[in-house]
Coordinates of C-alpha atoms in Angstrom, one line a residue:
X1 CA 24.5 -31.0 0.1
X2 CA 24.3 -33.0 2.9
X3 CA 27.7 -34.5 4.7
X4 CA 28.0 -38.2 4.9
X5 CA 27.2 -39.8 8.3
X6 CA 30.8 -40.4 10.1
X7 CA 31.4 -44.2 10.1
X8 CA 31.2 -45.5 13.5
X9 CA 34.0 -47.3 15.5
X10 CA 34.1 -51.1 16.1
X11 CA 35.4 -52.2 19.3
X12 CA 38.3 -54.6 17.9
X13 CA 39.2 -51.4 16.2
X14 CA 38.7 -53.3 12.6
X15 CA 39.4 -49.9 10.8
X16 CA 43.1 -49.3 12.1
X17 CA 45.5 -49.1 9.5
X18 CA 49.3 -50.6 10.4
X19 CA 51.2 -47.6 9.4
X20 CA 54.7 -49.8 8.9
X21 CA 53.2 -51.4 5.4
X22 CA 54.9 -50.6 2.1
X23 CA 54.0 -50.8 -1.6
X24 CA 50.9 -49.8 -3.4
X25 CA 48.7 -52.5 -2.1
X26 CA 47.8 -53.6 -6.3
X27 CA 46.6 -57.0 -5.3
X28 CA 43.4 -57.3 -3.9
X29 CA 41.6 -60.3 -3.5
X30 CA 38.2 -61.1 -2.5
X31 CA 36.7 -58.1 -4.0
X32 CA 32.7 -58.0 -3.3
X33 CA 30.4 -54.7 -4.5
X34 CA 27.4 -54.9 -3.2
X35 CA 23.8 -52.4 -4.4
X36 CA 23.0 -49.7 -3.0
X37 CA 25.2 -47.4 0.0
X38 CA 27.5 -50.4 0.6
X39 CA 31.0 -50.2 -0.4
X40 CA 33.9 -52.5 -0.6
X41 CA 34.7 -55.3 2.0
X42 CA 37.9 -57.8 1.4
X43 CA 41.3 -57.9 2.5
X44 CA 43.9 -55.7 0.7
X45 CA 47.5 -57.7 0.8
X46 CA 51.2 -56.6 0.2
X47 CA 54.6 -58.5 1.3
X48 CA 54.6 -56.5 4.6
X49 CA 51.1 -56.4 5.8
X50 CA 47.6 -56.5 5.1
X51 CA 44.3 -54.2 5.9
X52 CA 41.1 -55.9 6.4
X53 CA 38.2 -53.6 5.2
X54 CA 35.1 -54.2 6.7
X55 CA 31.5 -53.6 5.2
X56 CA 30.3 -50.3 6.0
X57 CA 26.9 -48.9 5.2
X58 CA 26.7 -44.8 4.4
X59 CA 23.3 -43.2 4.7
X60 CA 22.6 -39.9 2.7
X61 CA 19.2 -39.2 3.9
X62 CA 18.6 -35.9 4.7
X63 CA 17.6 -34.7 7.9
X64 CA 14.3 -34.9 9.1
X65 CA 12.3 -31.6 9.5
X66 CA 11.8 -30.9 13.8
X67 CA 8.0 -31.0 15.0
X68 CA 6.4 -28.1 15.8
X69 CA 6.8 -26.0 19.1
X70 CA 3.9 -25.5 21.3
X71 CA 0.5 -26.2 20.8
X72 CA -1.2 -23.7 17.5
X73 CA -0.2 -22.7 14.1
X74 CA 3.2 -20.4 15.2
X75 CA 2.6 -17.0 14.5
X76 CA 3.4 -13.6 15.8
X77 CA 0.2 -11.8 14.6
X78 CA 0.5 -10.3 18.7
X79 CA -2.4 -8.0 19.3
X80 CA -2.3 -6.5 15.4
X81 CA -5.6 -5.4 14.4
X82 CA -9.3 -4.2 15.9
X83 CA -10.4 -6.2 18.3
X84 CA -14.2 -5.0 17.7
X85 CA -15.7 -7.1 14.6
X86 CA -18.3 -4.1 13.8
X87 CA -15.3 -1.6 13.0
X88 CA -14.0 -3.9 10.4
X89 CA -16.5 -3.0 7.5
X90 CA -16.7 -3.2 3.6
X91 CA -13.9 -5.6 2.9
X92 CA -15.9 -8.9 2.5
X93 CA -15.1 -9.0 -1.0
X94 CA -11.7 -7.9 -0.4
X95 CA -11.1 -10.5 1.8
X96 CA -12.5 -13.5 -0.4
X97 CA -10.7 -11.9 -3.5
X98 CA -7.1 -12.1 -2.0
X99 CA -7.8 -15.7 -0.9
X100 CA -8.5 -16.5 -4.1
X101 CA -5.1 -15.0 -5.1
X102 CA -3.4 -16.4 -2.8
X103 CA -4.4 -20.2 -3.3
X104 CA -3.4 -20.1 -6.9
X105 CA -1.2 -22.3 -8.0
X106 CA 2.7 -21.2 -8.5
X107 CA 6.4 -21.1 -7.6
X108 CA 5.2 -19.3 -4.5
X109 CA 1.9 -17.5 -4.7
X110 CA 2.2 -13.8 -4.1
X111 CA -0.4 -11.3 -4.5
X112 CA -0.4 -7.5 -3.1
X113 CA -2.6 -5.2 -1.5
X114 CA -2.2 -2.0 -2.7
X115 CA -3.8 1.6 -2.0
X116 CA -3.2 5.2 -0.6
X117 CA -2.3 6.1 2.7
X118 CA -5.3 5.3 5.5
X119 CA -7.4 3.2 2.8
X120 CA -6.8 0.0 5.8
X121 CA -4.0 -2.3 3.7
X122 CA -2.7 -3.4 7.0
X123 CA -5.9 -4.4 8.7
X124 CA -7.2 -6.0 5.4
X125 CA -4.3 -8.3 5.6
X126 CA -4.4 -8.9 9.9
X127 CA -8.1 -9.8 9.3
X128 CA -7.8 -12.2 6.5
X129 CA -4.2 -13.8 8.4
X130 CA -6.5 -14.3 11.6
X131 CA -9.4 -15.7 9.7
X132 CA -7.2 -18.2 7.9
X133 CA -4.8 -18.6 10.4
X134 CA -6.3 -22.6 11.5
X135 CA -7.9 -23.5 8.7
X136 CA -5.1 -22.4 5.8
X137 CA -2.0 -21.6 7.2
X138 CA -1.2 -24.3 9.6
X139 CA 2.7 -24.0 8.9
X140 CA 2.6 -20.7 10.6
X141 CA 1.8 -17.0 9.6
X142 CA 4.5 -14.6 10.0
X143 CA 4.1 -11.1 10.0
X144 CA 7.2 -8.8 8.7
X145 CA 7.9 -5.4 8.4
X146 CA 8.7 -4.4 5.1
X147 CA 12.5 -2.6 6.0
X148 CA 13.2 -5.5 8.2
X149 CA 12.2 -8.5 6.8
X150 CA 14.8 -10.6 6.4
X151 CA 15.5 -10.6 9.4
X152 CA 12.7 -10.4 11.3
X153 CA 12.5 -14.1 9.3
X154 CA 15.2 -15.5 10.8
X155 CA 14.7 -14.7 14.5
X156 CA 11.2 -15.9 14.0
X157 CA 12.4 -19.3 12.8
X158 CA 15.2 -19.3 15.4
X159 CA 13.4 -18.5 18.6
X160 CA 10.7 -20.9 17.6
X161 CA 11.5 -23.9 15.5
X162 CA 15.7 -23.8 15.9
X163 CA 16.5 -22.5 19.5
X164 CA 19.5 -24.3 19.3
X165 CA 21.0 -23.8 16.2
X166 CA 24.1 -21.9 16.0
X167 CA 22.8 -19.7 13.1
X168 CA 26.1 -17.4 13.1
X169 CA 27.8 -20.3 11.7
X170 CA 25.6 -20.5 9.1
X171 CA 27.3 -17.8 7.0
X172 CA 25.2 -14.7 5.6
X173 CA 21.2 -13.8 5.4
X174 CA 20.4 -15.8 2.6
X175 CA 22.0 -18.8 3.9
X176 CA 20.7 -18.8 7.3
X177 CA 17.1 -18.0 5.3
X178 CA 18.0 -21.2 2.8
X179 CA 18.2 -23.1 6.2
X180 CA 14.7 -22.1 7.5
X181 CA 12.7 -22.5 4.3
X182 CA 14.8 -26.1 3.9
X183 CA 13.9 -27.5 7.3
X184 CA 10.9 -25.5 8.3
X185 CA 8.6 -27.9 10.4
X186 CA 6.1 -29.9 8.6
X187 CA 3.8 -32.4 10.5
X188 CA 2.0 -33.7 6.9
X189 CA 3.0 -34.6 3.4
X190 CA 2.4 -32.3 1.5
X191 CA 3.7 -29.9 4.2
X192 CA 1.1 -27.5 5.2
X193 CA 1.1 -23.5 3.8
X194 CA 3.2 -20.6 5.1
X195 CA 1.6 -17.4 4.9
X196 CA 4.8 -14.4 5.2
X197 CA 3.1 -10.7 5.8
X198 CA 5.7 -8.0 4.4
X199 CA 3.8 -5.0 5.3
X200 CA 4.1 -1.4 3.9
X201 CA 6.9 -2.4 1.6
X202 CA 8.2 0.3 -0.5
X203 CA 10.5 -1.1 -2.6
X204 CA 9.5 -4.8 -4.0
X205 CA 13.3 -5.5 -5.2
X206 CA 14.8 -5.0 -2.5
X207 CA 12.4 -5.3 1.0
X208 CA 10.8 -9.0 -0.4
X209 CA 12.1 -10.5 -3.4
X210 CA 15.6 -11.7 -1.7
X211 CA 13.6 -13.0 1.1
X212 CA 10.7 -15.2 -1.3
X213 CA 11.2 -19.0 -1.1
X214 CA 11.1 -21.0 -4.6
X215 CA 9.0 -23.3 -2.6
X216 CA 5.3 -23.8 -3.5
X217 CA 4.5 -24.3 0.0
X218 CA 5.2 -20.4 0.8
X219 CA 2.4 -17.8 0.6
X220 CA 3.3 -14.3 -0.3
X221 CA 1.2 -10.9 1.1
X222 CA 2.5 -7.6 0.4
X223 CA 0.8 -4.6 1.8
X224 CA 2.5 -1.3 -0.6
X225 CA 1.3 1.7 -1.9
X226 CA 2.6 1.6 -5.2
X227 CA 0.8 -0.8 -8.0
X228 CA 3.5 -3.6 -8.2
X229 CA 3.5 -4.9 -11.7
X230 CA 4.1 -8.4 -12.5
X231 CA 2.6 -10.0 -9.1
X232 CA -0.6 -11.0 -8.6
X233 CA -2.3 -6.9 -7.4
X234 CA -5.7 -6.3 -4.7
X235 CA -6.4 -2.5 -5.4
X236 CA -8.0 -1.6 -2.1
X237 CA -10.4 1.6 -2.4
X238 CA -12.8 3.5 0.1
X239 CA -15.4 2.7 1.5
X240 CA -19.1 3.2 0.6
X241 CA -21.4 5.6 2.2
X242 CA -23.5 2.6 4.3
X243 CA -19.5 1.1 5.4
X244 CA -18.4 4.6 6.3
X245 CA -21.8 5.3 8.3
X246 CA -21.4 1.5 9.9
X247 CA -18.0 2.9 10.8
X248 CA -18.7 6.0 12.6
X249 CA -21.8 4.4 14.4
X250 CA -19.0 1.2 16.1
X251 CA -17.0 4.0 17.4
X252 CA -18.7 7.4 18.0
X253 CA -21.6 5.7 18.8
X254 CA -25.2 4.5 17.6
X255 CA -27.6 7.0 19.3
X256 CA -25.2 10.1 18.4
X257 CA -24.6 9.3 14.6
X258 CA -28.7 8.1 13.9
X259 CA -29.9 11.9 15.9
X260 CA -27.5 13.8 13.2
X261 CA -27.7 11.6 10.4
X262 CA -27.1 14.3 8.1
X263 CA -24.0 15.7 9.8
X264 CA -22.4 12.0 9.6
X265 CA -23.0 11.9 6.1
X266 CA -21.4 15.2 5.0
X267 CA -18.4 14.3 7.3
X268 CA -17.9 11.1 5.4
X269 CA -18.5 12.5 2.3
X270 CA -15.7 14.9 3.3
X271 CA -13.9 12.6 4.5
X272 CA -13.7 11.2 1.1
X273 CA -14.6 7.9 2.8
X274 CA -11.3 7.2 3.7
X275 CA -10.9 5.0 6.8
X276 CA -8.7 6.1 8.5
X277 CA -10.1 9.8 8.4
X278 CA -13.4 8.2 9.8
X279 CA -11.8 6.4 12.5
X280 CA -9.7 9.3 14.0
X281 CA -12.6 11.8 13.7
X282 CA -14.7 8.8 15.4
X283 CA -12.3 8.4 18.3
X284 CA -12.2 12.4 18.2
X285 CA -16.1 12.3 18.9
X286 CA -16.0 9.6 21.1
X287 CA -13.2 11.6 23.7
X288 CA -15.9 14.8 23.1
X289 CA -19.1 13.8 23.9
X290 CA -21.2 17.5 23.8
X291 CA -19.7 18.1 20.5
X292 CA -22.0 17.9 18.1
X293 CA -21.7 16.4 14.4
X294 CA -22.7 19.5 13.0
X295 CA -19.8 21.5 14.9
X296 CA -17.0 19.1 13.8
X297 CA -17.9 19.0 10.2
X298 CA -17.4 22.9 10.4
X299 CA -13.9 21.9 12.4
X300 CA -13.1 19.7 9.1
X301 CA -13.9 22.6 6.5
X302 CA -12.2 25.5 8.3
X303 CA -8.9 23.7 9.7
X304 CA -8.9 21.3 6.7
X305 CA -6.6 18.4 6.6
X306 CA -4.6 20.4 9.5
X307 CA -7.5 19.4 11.8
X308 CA -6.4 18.3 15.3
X309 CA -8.8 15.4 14.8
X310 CA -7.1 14.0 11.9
X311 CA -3.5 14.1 13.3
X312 CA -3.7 12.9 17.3
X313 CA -0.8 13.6 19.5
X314 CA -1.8 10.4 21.0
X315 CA -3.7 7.4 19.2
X316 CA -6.7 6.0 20.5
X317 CA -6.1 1.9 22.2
X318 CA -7.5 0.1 19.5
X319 CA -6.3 1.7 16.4
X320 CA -4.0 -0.5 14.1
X321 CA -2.6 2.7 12.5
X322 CA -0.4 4.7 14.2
X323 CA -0.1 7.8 11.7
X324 CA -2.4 10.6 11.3
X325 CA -3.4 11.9 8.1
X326 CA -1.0 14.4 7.2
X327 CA 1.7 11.4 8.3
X328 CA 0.2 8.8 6.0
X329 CA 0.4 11.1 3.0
X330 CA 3.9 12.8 3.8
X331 CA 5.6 9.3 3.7
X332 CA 4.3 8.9 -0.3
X333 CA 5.3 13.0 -0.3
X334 CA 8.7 12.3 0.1
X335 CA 8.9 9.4 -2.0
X336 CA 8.3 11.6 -5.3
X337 CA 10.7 13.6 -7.0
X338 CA 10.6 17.4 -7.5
X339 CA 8.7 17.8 -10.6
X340 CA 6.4 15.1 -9.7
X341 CA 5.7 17.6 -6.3
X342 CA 5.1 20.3 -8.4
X343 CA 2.6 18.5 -10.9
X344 CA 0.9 17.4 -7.7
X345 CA 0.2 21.0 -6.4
X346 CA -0.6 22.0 -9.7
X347 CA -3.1 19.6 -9.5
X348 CA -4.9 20.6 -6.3
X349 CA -6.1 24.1 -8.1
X350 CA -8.7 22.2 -10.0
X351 CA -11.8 21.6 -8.7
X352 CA -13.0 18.3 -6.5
X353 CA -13.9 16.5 -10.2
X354 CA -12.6 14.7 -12.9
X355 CA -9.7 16.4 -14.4
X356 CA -8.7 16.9 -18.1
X357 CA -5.5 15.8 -18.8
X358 CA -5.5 18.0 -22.0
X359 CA -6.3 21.1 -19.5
X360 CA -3.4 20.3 -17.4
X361 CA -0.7 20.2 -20.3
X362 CA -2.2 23.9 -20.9
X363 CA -1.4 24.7 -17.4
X364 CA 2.3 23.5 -17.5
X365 CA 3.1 24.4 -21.3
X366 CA 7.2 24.6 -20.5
X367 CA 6.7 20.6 -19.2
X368 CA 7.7 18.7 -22.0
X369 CA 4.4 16.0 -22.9
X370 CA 6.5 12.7 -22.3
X371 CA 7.4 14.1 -18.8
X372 CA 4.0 15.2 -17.8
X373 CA 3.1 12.0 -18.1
X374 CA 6.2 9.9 -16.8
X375 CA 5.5 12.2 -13.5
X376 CA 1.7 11.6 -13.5
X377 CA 2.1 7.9 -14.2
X378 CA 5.5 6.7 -12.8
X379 CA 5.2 8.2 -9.4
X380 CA 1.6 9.7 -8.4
X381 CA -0.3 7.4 -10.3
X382 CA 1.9 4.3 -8.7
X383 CA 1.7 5.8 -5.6
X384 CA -2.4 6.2 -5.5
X385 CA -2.0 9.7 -4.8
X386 CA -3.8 10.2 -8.0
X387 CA -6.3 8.1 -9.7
X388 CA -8.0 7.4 -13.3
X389 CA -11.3 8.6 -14.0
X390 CA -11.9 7.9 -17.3
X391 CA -10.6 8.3 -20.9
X392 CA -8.4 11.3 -20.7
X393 CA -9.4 12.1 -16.9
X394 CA -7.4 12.0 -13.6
X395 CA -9.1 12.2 -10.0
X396 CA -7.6 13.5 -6.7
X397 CA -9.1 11.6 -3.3
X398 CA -10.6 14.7 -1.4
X399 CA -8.0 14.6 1.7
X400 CA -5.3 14.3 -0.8
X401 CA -6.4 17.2 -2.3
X402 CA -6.2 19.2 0.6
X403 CA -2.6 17.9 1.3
X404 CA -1.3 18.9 -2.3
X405 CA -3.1 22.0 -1.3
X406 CA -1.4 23.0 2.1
X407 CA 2.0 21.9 0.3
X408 CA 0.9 24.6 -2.5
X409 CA 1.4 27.4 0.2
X410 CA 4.7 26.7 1.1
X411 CA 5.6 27.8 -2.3
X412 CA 7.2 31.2 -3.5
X413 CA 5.5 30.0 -7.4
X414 CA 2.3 29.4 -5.8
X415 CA 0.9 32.8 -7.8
X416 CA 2.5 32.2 -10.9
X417 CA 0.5 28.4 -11.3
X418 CA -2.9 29.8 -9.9
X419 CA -2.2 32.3 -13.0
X420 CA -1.3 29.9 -15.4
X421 CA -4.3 27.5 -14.4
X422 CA -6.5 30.5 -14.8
X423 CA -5.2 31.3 -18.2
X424 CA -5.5 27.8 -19.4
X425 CA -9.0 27.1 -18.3
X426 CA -10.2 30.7 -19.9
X427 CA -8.8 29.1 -22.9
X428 CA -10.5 26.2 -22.8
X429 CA -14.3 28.1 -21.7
X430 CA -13.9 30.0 -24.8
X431 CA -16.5 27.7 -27.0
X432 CA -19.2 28.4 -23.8
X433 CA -21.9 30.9 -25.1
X434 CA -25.6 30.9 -24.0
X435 CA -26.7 29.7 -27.6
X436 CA -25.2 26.4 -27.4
X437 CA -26.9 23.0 -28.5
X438 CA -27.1 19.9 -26.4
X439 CA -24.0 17.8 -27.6
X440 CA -21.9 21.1 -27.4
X441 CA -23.0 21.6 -23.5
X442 CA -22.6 18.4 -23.1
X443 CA -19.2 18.5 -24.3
X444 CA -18.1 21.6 -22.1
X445 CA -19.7 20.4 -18.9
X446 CA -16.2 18.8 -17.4
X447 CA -14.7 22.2 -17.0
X448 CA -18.2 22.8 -15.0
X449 CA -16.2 22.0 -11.7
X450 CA -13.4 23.9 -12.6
X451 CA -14.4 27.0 -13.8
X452 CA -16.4 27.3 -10.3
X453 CA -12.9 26.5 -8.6
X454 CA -11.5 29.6 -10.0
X455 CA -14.7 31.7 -10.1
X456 CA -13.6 30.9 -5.8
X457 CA -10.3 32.2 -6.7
X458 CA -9.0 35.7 -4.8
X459 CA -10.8 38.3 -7.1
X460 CA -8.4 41.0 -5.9
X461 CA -5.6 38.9 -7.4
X462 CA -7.1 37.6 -10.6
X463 CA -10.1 39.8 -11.5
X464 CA -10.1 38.8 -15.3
X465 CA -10.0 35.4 -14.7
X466 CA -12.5 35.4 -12.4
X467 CA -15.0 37.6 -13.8
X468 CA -14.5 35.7 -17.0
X469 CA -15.2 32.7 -15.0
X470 CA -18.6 33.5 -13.9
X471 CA -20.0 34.5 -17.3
X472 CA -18.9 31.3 -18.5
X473 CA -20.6 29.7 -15.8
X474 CA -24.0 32.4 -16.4
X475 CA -23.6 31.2 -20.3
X476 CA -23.7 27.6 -19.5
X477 CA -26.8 27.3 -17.2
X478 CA -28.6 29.6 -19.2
X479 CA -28.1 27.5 -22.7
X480 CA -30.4 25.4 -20.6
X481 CA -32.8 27.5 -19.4
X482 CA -31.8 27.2 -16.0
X483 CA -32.1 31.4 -15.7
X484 CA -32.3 31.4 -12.0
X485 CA -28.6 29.8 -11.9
X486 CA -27.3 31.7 -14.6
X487 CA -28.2 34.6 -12.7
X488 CA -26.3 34.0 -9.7
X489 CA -23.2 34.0 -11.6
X490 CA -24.2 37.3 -13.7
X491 CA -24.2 39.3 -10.4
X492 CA -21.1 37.3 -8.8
X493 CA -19.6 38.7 -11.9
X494 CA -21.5 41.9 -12.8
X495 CA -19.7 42.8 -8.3
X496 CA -16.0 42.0 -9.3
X497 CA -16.3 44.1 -12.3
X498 CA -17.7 47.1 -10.7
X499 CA -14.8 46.4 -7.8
X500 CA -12.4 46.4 -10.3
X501 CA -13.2 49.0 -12.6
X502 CA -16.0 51.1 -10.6
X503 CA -19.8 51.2 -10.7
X504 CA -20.0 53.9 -13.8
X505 CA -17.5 52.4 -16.3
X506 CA -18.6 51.5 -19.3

């Protein structure tokens, strides 16, 4: 509501009222009512004295909005993002594709960019906020961290549109914010579009829905890991092979990536094509010239997702992330609950492939089937720490993989689930025999991957398992004539059962 105008003062002091009159002043005379804001004027009379009212004029307009500060569209974008165009690859579509979202029509459009840890969420949205910044945001870009949001909104509209506005005396949060969004500057009519960034938001309810405007004007771009439901949803993936090459050649280096060719593409390939694992191995290269591409792809596969080049001490000028690898995923880590951890390790014993649901509920048989899939879905699923692949099939990003892995370790019942995976996936080879037809091989060849991920398996601890692995695998390749592979896996087999049980049993 906005507070009537005071009435202003005449100089013959018309409005003073002679405080020594009595009665109820009944008889008026001269009564005039004019349209509009005008009240009343006449002269009010009683036996002991009279009050002359003059016309007075009450304007309920409400304030106009103040002009902008400074010469721009106001922002506080800083220095965020890559400064070098050719390390910003792969996202055209991306880019055009939240656009799109965010010009739709609505209460205040709000559309999300959600993916894992290093998949480049935050660079995606300071390279569309700088590319629209002019053109489609005039009314100012503001960029928020998702913890701090509200207010990191208000001292942004205070230090740059209201620098002299008391906004203590406003009351709480969400008044002073109902100030901002009611007299944020506007030079046009309509006003001109505000884009608001809340970046790496982890909880929607409370980090930006108190803080959204019901004003149309307002555009809303969330950067999360979790797939928000009911808001407009940009799944951001990894990059292709050509982007993740283009990648490593900006920063290692043209000359260094094109003489190993090869090398570059197994180390993206490893990398799962995950940005941010590119970049930091990139930078990695780039402080070690006379390391070859070659040598740090053997780095990667011996030290893992431990590698020093994958979690920097110190982050190269340049970077717009600021966590290493291990970092990135431990912040979705801690965000799931026990059993969800546990499914997740359980998990990382299968092999790099599409994984059968049906063979995970036959590794965790105590796990109720409701639960199973309340974990999968609810929290690594939301979280992009685990992906669908398919009717009845689950995937694992490669580096994620090898983080469920190293968190495997650190567990006393790490034996007990490689045993129970072992068990279930023995099960499930049983229909494998070297006589099989074409729709039956067909049929068996997604536990392929697997069984080879536990034929790898310590054959000291599990000899059984992992014998009965490889004649599975010697069965399968020689239903299709493919004797040479077939006997690869006899002998692997044929060694851990002469270990076990000598070279002269029967």
């Amino acid at each position: 509501a906005i507070a009537p105008l005071p009435m202003a003062e005449t100089d013959d002091n018309q409005q003073n009222i002679d405080q020594s009159h009595s009665g109820s002043g009944d008889n008026v005379a001269g009564d005039k009512t004019v349209a509009g804001d005008r009240i009343q004027q006449g002269v009010i009379g009683n036996d002991n004295t009279s009050i002359r009212i003059e016309k007075l004029e009450q304007n309920f307009e409400a304030p106009k909005l103040p002009g902008r500060t400074g010469d721009g569209t106001p922002n506080n974008l800083g220095d965020r993002g890559i400064s070098n165009p050719r390390q910003f690859v792969g996202r055209d579509g991306a880019l055009a594709e939240l656009h799109r979202l965010l010009q739709q029509a609505g209460r205040a459009a709000i559309a999300s960019v959600a993916g894992m840890g290093g998949v480049g969420k935050t660079e995606l949205a300071v390279q569309y906020a700088r590319r629209h910044l002019q053109g489609d945001y005039p009314g100012g870009v503001v960029w928020l961290a998702g913890s701090r949001a509200g207010l990191e909104l208000v001292n942004f509209a205070r230090s740059t549109f209201f620098p002299d506005q008391d906004f203590a005396a406003l009351g709480d949060l969400p008044a002073q914010l109902n100030y901002c969004w009611q007299r944020w500057p506007a030079d046009e009519k309509p006003p001109e579009s505000v884009l608001l960034i809340f970046d790496d938001v982890t909880d929607y309810e409370t980090q930006v829905k108190p803080f959204v405007p019901s004003n149309e004007r307002f555009r809303i771009l969330v950067t999360t890991r979790e797939k928000l439901q009911g808001i407009e949803r940009l799944d951001l993936n990894v990059l292709k092979l050509e982007d993740a090459i283009a990648l490593l050649r900006a920063i290692a280096g043209d000359d260094r990536v094109a003489a190993e060719l090869e090398g570059a593409e197994a180390i993206c390939e490893w990398l799962g094509f995950l940005p941010l694992g590119i970049e930091l191995v990139g930078y990695f290269l780039r402080k070690k010239p006379e390391l070859s591409l070659a040598t740090m792809l053997e780095r990667l596969q011996r030290q893992r997702v431990e590698a020093r080049s994958l979690n920097p001490k110190r982050f190269p000028v340049g970077l717009t992330a600021q966590r290493g690898v291990l970092a990135a995923f431990e912040l979705s880590w801690q965000e799931l609950e026990p059993e969800a951890q546990e499914l997740a390790m359980r998990l990382s014993l299968f092999g790099a492939a599409p994984i059968p649901w049906k063979l995970m509920q036959l590794c965790w048989q105590e796990a109720a089937e409701e639960d199973l899939e309340e974990w999968r879905d609810d929290e690594l699923v939301r979280l992009h720490l685990l992906d669908r692949a398919g009717e009845g099939l689950f995937g694992l990003h490669p580096l994620v993989r090898e983080f469920f892995r190293a968190r495997l370790k650190e567990q006393e019942q790490a034996e007990a689930w490689r045993s129970a995976f072992a068990e279930a996936l023995v099960s499930a080879a049983q229909p494998i025999s070297y006589t099989m037809n074409l729709a039956q091989i067909a049929e068996v060849a997604v536990l392929i991957p697997h069984l080879k991920e536990l034929a790898d398996f310590d054959a000291s601890q599990l000899p059984q398992a992992t014998a009965s692995a490889c004649i599975d695998l010697d069965f399968f390749y020689r239903a299709q004539g493919l004797f040479r592979g077939a006997e690869e896996w006899g002998v692997r087999s044929l060694a851990i059962r002469e270990s076990q049980l000598g070279a002269d049993h029967p």
